Coordinates of C-alpha atoms in Angstrom, one line a residue:
I1 CA 73.6 70.6 80.4
G2 CA 71.8 67.4 80.6
G3 CA 68.8 65.9 82.3
G4 CA 70.4 64.7 85.6
W5 CA 71.0 66.7 88.7
S6 CA 74.7 66.0 88.5
D7 CA 75.0 67.4 85.1
G8 CA 76.5 70.9 84.9
A9 CA 78.3 73.5 83.0
C10 CA 81.8 74.4 83.9
V11 CA 83.5 77.6 83.2
S12 CA 87.2 77.7 83.9
D13 CA 89.5 80.6 84.9
A14 CA 91.5 80.2 81.4
N15 CA 90.9 83.8 80.7
V16 CA 91.8 85.3 84.1
E17 CA 94.9 86.9 82.5
Q18 CA 92.4 88.9 80.3
A19 CA 90.2 89.5 83.2
I20 CA 92.8 91.6 84.9
G21 CA 92.1 94.4 82.4
S22 CA 88.4 93.6 81.8
V23 CA 86.7 92.7 85.2
P24 CA 83.3 94.0 83.9
A25 CA 83.5 91.9 80.6
T26 CA 84.4 88.9 82.7
V27 CA 81.4 89.3 85.1
A28 CA 79.1 90.0 82.1
G29 CA 80.1 86.8 80.5
I30 CA 79.5 84.8 83.7
I31 CA 76.1 86.5 84.2
A32 CA 75.3 85.6 80.6
I33 CA 76.2 82.0 81.3
I34 CA 73.8 82.0 84.5
A35 CA 71.0 83.5 82.3
S36 CA 71.5 80.9 79.6
I37 CA 71.4 78.0 82.0
R38 CA 68.2 79.5 83.7
R39 CA 66.5 79.8 80.3
M40 CA 67.3 76.3 79.4
A41 CA 66.5 74.8 82.8
P42 CA 64.6 77.2 84.9
E43 CA 63.8 74.6 87.6
A44 CA 67.5 73.6 87.9
G45 CA 69.5 74.6 90.9
V46 CA 72.7 76.4 89.9
V47 CA 75.8 76.7 92.1
V48 CA 78.3 79.3 90.8
L49 CA 81.7 78.7 92.3
G50 CA 84.0 81.7 92.7
L51 CA 87.2 81.7 90.8
P52 CA 89.8 80.1 93.0
P53 CA 93.2 82.0 93.7
R54 CA 96.0 81.2 91.3
G55 CA 99.7 81.7 91.4
E56 CA 102.1 82.9 88.8
R57 CA 104.3 81.0 86.3
H58 CA 107.7 82.3 85.1
G59 CA 109.9 81.0 82.3
K60 CA 108.9 78.6 79.3
G61 CA 109.1 75.0 78.8
W62 CA 111.2 72.9 81.1
S63 CA 112.3 76.0 82.9
M64 CA 108.8 76.9 83.9
K65 CA 108.8 77.9 87.6
Y66 CA 105.6 78.3 89.7
S67 CA 105.0 80.8 92.3
H68 CA 102.5 79.7 94.9
L69 CA 102.9 83.0 97.0
Q70 CA 99.7 85.0 97.6
P71 CA 98.6 87.6 96.6
S72 CA 99.5 87.1 93.0
V73 CA 99.2 89.5 90.1
Y74 CA 95.8 87.9 89.6
T75 CA 94.5 88.3 93.1
A76 CA 92.8 91.7 92.8
A77 CA 90.9 90.9 89.5
I78 CA 89.8 87.4 90.8
D79 CA 88.6 89.0 94.1
E80 CA 86.7 91.7 92.2
V81 CA 85.2 89.2 89.8
N82 CA 84.0 87.0 92.7
R83 CA 82.8 90.0 94.6
R84 CA 80.6 91.2 91.8
V85 CA 79.3 87.8 90.8
E86 CA 78.3 87.1 94.3
E87 CA 76.7 90.5 94.6
F88 CA 74.7 89.7 91.4
V89 CA 73.6 86.1 92.7
V90 CA 72.5 87.4 96.0
G91 CA 70.5 90.2 94.1
L92 CA 68.5 87.5 92.3
S93 CA 66.7 87.0 95.5
G94 CA 66.0 90.7 95.8
D95 CA 68.2 91.1 98.7
A96 CA 71.0 93.1 97.2
T97 CA 70.6 96.8 96.7
T98 CA 73.9 97.5 95.0
T99 CA 75.1 96.7 91.5
A100 CA 77.8 94.7 89.8
A101 CA 79.1 94.2 86.4
G102 CA 80.0 97.8 85.9
G103 CA 76.6 99.2 87.1
D104 CA 74.4 97.2 84.8
A105 CA 73.6 94.4 87.3
R106 CA 70.0 95.5 88.1
E107 CA 69.2 95.8 84.4
E108 CA 70.8 92.3 83.7
R109 CA 69.1 90.8 86.8
T110 CA 65.8 92.1 85.4
R111 CA 66.6 90.5 82.0
L112 CA 67.6 87.2 83.7
H113 CA 64.3 87.1 85.7
V114 CA 62.3 87.7 82.5
A115 CA 64.2 85.4 80.2
A116 CA 64.4 82.7 82.7
G117 CA 60.8 82.8 83.9
V118 CA 62.5 82.5 87.4
G119 CA 61.2 79.0 87.9
S120 CA 61.7 77.2 91.2
G121 CA 65.4 76.6 90.8
T122 CA 67.9 78.4 93.0
V123 CA 71.1 80.2 92.1
A124 CA 73.6 80.0 94.8
F125 CA 77.3 81.4 95.0
A126 CA 80.1 79.4 96.7
P127 CA 83.3 81.5 97.0
C128 CA 85.6 78.5 97.5
T129 CA 88.8 80.6 98.0
S130 CA 90.3 80.2 101.4
Q131 CA 90.2 76.4 101.2
W132 CA 93.2 76.7 98.6
L133 CA 95.4 78.8 101.0
E134 CA 97.9 78.0 103.8
P135 CA 100.4 79.8 105.9
D136 CA 104.0 79.5 104.6
G137 CA 105.6 79.5 107.9
V138 CA 107.2 83.0 107.7
G139 CA 104.2 85.2 107.9
H140 CA 102.8 85.0 104.3
V141 CA 100.1 82.9 102.6
R142 CA 100.5 80.6 99.7
L143 CA 98.6 78.1 97.6
D144 CA 98.6 74.7 99.0
K145 CA 100.8 72.7 96.6
T146 CA 99.0 69.5 97.5
L147 CA 95.8 71.1 96.1
M148 CA 97.4 73.0 93.1
S149 CA 100.7 71.7 92.3
D150 CA 101.4 74.1 89.3
A151 CA 99.6 77.0 91.1
L152 CA 96.8 76.8 88.5
H153 CA 95.2 73.4 88.1
P154 CA 93.6 71.3 90.9
T155 CA 95.2 68.0 91.7
E156 CA 93.0 65.2 92.6
K157 CA 92.9 66.4 96.2
G158 CA 92.1 69.9 94.9
L159 CA 89.1 68.6 92.9
A160 CA 87.9 67.0 96.2
V161 CA 87.9 70.5 97.6
L162 CA 85.9 71.9 94.6
A163 CA 83.3 69.0 95.3
G164 CA 83.2 70.0 98.8
C165 CA 82.5 73.7 97.9
I166 CA 79.5 72.5 95.8
K167 CA 78.1 70.2 98.6
E168 CA 78.2 72.9 101.3

């Protein structure tokens, strides 16, 4: 985090495999990062991007094969993390009445307000998920290979999609 508006913090989905079994811990980690940013820069605007869909990889080394078909083994966990984080972010404005992060969101939201002094900065959630998907022509949905050629990492065109989500 730096001084300019374009500076930011980036959290990847590198631990999505662990998130499958630990959605509450993943959500709590994201909330802790939001709280940390708000403490360091309470006047800053924060855009929390939802975790994008991802495919599966099979094999090792040169025989690695990528599956772009959706839903993948990660879809349910990614969707639940995104739902809970969005619910938390919406709740920062006092509009949400439900809880996230395993039922501790209200308490964490209170800590976030107290720790951050709230300030004038806003926190927004941008799901940024449907942009990655396309019909496969036979009634299914898959990740767009031009956006995520290895079913995980955004290509240059995929990075432009992420930038578009931030600007919206």
